[in-house]
Each structure stands twice: as C-alpha cells, then as structure tokens.
Coordinates of C-alpha atoms and ligand atoms in Angstrom, one line a residue:
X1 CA -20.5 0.3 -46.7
X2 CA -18.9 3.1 -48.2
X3 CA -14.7 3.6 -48.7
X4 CA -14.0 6.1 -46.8
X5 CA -15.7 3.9 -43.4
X6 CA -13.2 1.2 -43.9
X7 CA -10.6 2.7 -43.2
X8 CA -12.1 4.3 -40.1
X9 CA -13.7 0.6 -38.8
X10 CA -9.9 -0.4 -39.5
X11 CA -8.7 2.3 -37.3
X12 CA -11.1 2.1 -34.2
X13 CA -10.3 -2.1 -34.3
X14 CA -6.5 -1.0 -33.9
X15 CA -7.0 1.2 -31.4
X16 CA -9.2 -1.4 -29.5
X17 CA -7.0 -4.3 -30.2
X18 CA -3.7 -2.3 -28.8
X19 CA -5.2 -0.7 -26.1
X20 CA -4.8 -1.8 -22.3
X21 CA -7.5 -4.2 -21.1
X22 CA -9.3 -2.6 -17.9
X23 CA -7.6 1.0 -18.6
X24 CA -10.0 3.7 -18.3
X25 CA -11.8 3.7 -21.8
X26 CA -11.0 1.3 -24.0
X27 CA -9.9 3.6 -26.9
X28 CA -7.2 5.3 -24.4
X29 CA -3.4 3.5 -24.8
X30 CA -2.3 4.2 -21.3
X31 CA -0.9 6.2 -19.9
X32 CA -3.7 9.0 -21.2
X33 CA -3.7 11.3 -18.4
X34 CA -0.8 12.7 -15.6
X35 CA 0.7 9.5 -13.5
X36 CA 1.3 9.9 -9.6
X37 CA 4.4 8.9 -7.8
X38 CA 3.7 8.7 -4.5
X39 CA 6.7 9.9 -2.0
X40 CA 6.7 8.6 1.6
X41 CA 9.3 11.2 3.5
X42 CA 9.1 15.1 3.3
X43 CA 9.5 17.2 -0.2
X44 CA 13.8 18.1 -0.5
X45 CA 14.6 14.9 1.3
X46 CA 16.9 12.1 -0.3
X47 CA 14.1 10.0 -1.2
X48 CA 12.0 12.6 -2.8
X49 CA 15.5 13.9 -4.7
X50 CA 15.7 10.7 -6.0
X51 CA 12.1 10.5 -7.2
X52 CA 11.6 13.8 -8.6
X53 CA 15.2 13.1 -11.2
X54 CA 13.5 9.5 -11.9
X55 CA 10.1 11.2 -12.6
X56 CA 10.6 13.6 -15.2
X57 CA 13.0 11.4 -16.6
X58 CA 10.2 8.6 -16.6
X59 CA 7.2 11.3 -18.2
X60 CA 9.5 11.9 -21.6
X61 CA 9.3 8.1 -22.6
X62 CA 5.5 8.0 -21.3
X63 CA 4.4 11.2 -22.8
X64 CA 2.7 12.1 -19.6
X65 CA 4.0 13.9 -16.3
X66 CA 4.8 11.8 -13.3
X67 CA 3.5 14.0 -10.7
X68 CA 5.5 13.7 -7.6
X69 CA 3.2 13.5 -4.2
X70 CA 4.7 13.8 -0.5
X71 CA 2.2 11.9 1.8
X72 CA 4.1 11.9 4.5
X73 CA 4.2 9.7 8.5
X74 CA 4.6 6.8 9.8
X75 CA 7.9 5.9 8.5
X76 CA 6.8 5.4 4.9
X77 CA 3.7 3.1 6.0
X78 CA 1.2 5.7 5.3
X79 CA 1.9 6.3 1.9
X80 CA 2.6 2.6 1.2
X81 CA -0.6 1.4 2.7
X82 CA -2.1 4.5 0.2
X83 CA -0.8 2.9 -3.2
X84 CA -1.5 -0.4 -1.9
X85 CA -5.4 0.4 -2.1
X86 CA -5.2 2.7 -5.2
X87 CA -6.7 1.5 -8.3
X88 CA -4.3 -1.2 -9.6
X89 CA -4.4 1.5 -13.4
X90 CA -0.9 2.5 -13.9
X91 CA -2.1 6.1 -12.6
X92 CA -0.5 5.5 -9.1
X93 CA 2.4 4.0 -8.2
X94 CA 5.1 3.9 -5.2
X95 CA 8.7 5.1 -5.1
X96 CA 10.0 3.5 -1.9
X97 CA 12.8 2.3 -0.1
X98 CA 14.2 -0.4 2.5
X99 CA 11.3 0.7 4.4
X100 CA 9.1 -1.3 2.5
X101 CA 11.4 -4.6 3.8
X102 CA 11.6 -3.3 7.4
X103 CA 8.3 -2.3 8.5
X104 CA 6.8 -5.7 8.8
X105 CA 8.7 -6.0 11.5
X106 CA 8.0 -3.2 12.9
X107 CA 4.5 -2.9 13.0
X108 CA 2.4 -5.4 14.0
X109 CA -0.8 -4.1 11.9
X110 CA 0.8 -3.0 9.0
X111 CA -2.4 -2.5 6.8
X112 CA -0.6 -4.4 3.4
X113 CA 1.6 -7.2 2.9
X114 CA 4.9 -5.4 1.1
X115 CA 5.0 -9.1 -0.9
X116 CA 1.6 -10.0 -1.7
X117 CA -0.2 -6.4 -2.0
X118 CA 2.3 -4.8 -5.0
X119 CA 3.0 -5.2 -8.4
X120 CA 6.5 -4.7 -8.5
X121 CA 7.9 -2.5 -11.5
X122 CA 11.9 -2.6 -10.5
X123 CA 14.9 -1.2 -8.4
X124 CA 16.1 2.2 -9.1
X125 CA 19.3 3.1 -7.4
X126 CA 21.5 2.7 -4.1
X127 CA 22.8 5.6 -1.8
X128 CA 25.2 5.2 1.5
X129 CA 24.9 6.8 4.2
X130 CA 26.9 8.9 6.2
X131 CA 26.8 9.0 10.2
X132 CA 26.4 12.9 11.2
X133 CA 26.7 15.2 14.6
X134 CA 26.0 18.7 15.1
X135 CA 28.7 21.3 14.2
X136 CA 29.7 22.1 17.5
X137 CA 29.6 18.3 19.2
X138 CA 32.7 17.9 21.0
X139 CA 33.5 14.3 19.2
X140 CA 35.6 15.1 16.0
X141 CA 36.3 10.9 15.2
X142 CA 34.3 7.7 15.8
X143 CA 35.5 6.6 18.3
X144 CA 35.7 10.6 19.7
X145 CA 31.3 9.9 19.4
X146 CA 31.6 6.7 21.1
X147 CA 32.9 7.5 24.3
X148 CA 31.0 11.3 24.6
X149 CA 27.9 9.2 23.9
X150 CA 29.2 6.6 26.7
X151 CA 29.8 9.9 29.3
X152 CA 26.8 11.5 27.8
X153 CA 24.3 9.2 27.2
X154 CA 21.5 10.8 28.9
X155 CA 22.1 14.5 26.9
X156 CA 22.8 12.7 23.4
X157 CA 19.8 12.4 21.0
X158 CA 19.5 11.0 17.6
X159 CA 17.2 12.3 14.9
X160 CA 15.2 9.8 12.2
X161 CA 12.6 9.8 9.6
X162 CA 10.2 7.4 11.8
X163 CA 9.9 3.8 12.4
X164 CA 10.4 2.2 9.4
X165 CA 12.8 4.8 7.9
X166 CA 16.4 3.9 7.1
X167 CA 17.4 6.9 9.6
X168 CA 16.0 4.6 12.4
X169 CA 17.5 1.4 11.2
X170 CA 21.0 2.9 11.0
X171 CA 20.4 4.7 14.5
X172 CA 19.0 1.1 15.8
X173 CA 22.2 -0.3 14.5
X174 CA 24.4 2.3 15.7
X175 CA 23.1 2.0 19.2
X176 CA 23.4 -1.9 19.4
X177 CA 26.6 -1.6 18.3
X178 CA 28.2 0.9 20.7
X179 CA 25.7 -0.8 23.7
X180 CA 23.9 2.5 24.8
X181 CA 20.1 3.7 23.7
X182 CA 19.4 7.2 23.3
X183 CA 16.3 9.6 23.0
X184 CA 15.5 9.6 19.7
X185 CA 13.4 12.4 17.5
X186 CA 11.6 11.3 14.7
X187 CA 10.7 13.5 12.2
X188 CA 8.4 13.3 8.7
X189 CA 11.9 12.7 6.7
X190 CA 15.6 13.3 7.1
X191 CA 15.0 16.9 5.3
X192 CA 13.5 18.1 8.6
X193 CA 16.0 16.4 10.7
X194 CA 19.2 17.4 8.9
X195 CA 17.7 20.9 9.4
X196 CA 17.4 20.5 13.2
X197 CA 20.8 18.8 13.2
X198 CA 22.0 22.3 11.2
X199 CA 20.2 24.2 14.1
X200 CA 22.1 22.3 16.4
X201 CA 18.3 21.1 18.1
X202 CA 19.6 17.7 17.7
X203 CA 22.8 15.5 17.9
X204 CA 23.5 12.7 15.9
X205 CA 21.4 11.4 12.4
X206 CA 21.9 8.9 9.8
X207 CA 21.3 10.0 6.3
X208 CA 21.5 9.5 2.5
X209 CA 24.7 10.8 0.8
X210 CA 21.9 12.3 -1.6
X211 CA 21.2 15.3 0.8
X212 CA 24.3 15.5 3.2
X213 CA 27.2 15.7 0.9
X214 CA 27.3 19.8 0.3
X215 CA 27.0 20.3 4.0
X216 CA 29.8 17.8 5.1
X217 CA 31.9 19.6 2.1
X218 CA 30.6 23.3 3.4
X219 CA 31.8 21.6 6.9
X220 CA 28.5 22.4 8.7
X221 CA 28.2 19.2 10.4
X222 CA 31.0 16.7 11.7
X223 CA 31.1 13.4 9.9
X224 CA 31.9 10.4 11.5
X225 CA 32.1 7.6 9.0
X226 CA 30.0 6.1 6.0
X227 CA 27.6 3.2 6.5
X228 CA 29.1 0.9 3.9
X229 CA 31.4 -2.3 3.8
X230 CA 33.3 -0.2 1.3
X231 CA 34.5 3.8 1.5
X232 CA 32.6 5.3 -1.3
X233 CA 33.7 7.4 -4.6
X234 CA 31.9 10.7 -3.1
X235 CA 34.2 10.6 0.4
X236 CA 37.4 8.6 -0.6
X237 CA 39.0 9.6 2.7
X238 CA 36.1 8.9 4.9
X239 CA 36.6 6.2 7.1
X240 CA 33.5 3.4 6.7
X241 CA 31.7 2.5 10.2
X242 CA 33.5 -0.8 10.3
X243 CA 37.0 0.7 9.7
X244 CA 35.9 2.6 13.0
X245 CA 35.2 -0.1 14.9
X246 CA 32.2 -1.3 14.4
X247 CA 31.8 -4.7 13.4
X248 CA 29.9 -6.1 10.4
X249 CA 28.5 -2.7 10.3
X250 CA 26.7 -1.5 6.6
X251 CA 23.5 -0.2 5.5
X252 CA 22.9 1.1 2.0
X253 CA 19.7 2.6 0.9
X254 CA 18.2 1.0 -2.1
X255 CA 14.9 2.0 -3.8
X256 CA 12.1 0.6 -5.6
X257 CA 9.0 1.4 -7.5
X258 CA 5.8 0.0 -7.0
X259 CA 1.9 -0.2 -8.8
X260 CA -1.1 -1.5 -6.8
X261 CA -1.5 -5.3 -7.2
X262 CA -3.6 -6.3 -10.0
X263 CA -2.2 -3.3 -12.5
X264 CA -2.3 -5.2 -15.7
X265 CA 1.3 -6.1 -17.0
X266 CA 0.9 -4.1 -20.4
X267 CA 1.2 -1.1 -17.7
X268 CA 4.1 -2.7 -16.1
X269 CA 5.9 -3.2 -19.2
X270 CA 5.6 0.6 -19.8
X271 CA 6.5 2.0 -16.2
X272 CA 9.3 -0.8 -16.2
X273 CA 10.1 0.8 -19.6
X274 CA 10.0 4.2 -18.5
X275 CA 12.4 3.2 -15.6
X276 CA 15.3 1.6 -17.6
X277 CA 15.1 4.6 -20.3
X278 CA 15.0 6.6 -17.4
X279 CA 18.3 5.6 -15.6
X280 CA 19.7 5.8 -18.9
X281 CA 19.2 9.6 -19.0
X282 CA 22.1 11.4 -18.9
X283 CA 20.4 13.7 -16.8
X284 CA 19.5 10.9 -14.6
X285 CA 22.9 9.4 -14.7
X286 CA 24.9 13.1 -13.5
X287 CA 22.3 13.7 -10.7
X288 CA 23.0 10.4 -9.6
X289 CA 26.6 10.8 -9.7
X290 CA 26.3 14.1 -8.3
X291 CA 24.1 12.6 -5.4
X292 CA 26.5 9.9 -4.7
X293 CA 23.9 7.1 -5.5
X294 CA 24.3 4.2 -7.4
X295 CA 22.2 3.2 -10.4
X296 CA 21.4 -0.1 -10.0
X297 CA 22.1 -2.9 -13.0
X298 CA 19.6 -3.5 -15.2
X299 CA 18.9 -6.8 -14.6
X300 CA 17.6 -5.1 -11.0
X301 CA 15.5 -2.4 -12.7
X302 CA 12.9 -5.3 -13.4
X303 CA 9.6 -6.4 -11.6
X304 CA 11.7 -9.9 -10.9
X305 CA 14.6 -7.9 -9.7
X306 CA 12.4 -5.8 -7.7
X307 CA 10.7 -8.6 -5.6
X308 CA 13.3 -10.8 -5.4
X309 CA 15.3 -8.2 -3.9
X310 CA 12.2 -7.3 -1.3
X311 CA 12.1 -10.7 -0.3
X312 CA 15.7 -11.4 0.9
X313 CA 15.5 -7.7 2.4
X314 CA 12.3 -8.8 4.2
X315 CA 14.4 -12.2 5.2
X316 CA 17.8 -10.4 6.9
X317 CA 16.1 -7.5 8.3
X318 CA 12.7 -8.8 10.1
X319 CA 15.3 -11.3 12.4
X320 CA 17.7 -8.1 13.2
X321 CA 14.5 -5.9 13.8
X322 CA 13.1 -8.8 16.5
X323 CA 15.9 -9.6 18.2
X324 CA 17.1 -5.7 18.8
X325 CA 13.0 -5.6 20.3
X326 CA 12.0 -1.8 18.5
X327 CA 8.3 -2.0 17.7
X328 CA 6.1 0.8 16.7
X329 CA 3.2 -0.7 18.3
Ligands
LIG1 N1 16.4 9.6 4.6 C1 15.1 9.2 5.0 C2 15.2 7.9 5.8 O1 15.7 7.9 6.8 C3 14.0 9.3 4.1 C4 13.8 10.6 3.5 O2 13.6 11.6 4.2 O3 13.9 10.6 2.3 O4 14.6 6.9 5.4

C-alpha cells in the first residue's frame, strides 16, 4: 500500500461511517439533493405563507433548497395521505396544520393514521383567526352578524378550505354556537375563498391572521371578532368571539412538520435542526411578527413536542367533531 492511498482509504471510511444509514448512496451525507415540502391548501394562502418563510429559512442550515409543493383537495387529506406513502428519505416531508388532528374524525377512510403513519419532526408556529364578512354585508358588529344570519339564514353562506381545514372547523363552530347551519362553499384553501369573499361571491369565512390582516386594515372586508380566548397584538381593539358572546369560543391555528414514518432519525435530527435555526431567523422571526403568528417555544419545535401536541389535538377535537355530526363521507 502506497502513502498517498491511506489517506484516501481514511477518507472514504469517514465518509461511510458518518453518512446516513439507508440514504440514497452511502457516500451521500443527506440531504444531497433538493428536499420537498409538501403544502396541503392553495399557493398564497396562510399555510403556504408560512411554509414558504420556514423553507428557505430551513435550505440555508441544510445546504439544499426546500422546494415548496401545493397538492391541493380534500381538506389537506390528499397531500397528507401523499407524504404518508413517500419514501421515509428526508426528501419529503409535510408542513401541516390542525387538519392533521381533525380529519380522523372526519373521514371515515382516511387512507393514514395522523399518529402511527409520521415521523414527527416539530411544531412551527400559531396564527388566530379572524371571523370575516363581505364589504358590503349589512352586519357591522357580532352580534349585528348574528341576528342578519338569524333573519337571513337561507341567503347567508360561508366559505372554507374543505373538510378538514381550520376554515370549516371555525365555521362548524361558529354555526353551533349561534344555532343556525348555513350553505357552505369549500374551496382548495382560504386564498381562493378570501378572494371570492373580496368579490363579494360569498358571505362570511374564517381565516388565518397570516393573509387577512392588510385587507381588514385596507377596510375591504368587515371584521367581526378574533377566534382566540385572548385579543391578539396584531388587532388590540378587536373584540375576541367570546367577548362577543360566544361562549368558550377559540380556535388557533397551529402547525407542524412531518417525514414519512420510518425516515431514519439522523434525518430527523437535521430537519428538526433546520426548523429551530430556522425560527430563529430573523427573517423568520419579522415575517412572523408581520403575519401575526406566533412562533412556537422550543421545547414544541421537537418530534416529542410535535406528537404530543397531535395527540391531545386528536383527543379534544375528534369528540367536538362527532357530536356536532359533520362527516365527509
Ligand atoms: N386557511 C386554510 C384553512 O382554512 C388553509 C389555507 O388555505 O392555508 O385551513
């Protein structure tokens, strides 16, 4: 053996020895090639706002782009069932929200168990919602909505982002609570349907702070409330739901990233490293601040924090979901 192989022996053991068992070649430390982040609701929207900050955040500490990907229907089902089959590599994984703890309920064959079928890589950020009407709705306060809705009932319609988006679970709420069930419209994400509800093609929607704030400060819809316990930072004097009557009333949108289950957890590590540097960003940290969404703590930004969280979501949600009898099929 001559000198000059040792050292190149040396080099192609270290290689081997700190690359990622079961990642592509075994030379390759992952992530060697461009990562997907899969998006369930429509490109512009408030979860794909939040994923597309998080992503190219995430791509500076892997040294890879995280592509974001828009497979949009079903109320986030189709593109969870689609990273729930992908190869468990670290090359796709799930951005998703409370729809992952809301459509077993929902749908009776749901093709992946939100538990069982994930490797969880953490929890990302939380956004309130606001409750919105058309410009030109007659209603101006909440409980102004309530009783045109109560004259109305038949002509009022709410929009949503599908059966298993938050859109619907507020609506759901929102109807329980005022005793009256309207016509809704579902659309592919609540970028669609806050442009219908700009049109003045629909009535009332539920959406993320992350894409409604300029057009309730431009005035171009009428805001009713937020759908926290608290009033938030963003709309200091907006009245919460609750303050307008209705009782016990909150719903916060949280998010989470997911792999396929099986990804190996030296991938995890990295994605769950890539996730904390990235809401450390202090790009990250202004969009969020602009967006009115919360970053999370970082003891939540963690594949424990992330399940953990799922599970409890899974637990007060799947009872409220029964009793108020919605089902998608
Ligand atoms: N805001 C949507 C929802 O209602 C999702 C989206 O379009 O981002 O769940």
């Amino acid at each position: 053996m001559t000198a000059s192989r040792i050292p190149r022996m040396a080099l192609a053991f270290a290689a081997t020895a700190f690359a990622i068992p079961g990642i592509g070649h075994a030379a390759d430390p992952y992530p060697s090639r461009p990562i997907t982040m899969v998006v369930p609701f429509a490109a512009g929207g408030p979860t794909d706002v939040v994923a597309r900050s998080v992503a190219a955040a995430m791509s500076k500490s892997l040294g890879q782009s995280v592509v974001v990907e828009n497979r949009l229907g079903a109320g986030g089902t189709v593109s969870a069932s689609y990273v729930a089959k992908a190869a468990p590599d670290g090359y796709t994984i799930l951005i998703h929200h409370n729809g992952m703890a809301t459509a077993p309920a929902l749908y009776s064959k749901l093709p992946y168990k939100p538990l069982s079928d994930f490797s969880f890589v953490g929890q990302v950020a939380d956004v309130p919602m606001t409750l919105l009407g058309r410009h030109d709705l007659p209603a101006n306060t909440l409980p102004e909505l309530v009783s045109y809705i109560q004259k109305n009932q038949n002509k009022v319609n709410l929009a949503n982002a599908g059966l298993g988006a938050v859109s619907q679970l507020c609506g759901m709420l929102f109807q329980k609570a005022i005793g009256v069930e309207l016509q809704t419209i579902p659309y592919q994400g609540t970028a669609p349907a806050l442009t219908a509800l700009l049109g003045g093609q629909v009535d009332v929607l539920c959406d993320q702070t992350t894409q409604t704030l300029p057009h309730i400060k431009a005035e171009k819809v009428k805001l009713y409330g937020v759908t926290t316990a608290q009033r938030i930072a963003a709309l200091p004097n907006t009245p919460t739901l609750r303050e307008g009557g209705l009782k016990d009333f909150e719903v916060k949108v949280w998010h989470g990233i997911y792999a396929p289950k099986g990804t190996p957890p030296a991938v995890i590590d990295k994605l769950d490293g890539a996730l904390k540097a990235a809401l450390k960003d202090p790009a990250v940290v202004s969009r969020m601040q602009e967006l009115g969404a919360v970053i999370v703590p970082e003891d939540k930004q963690t594949p424990e924090g992330l399940r953990t969280w799922l599970a409890s979501e899974i637990d007060k949600w799947s009872p409220i979901i029964k009793a108020a009898g919605v089902k998608a099929d």
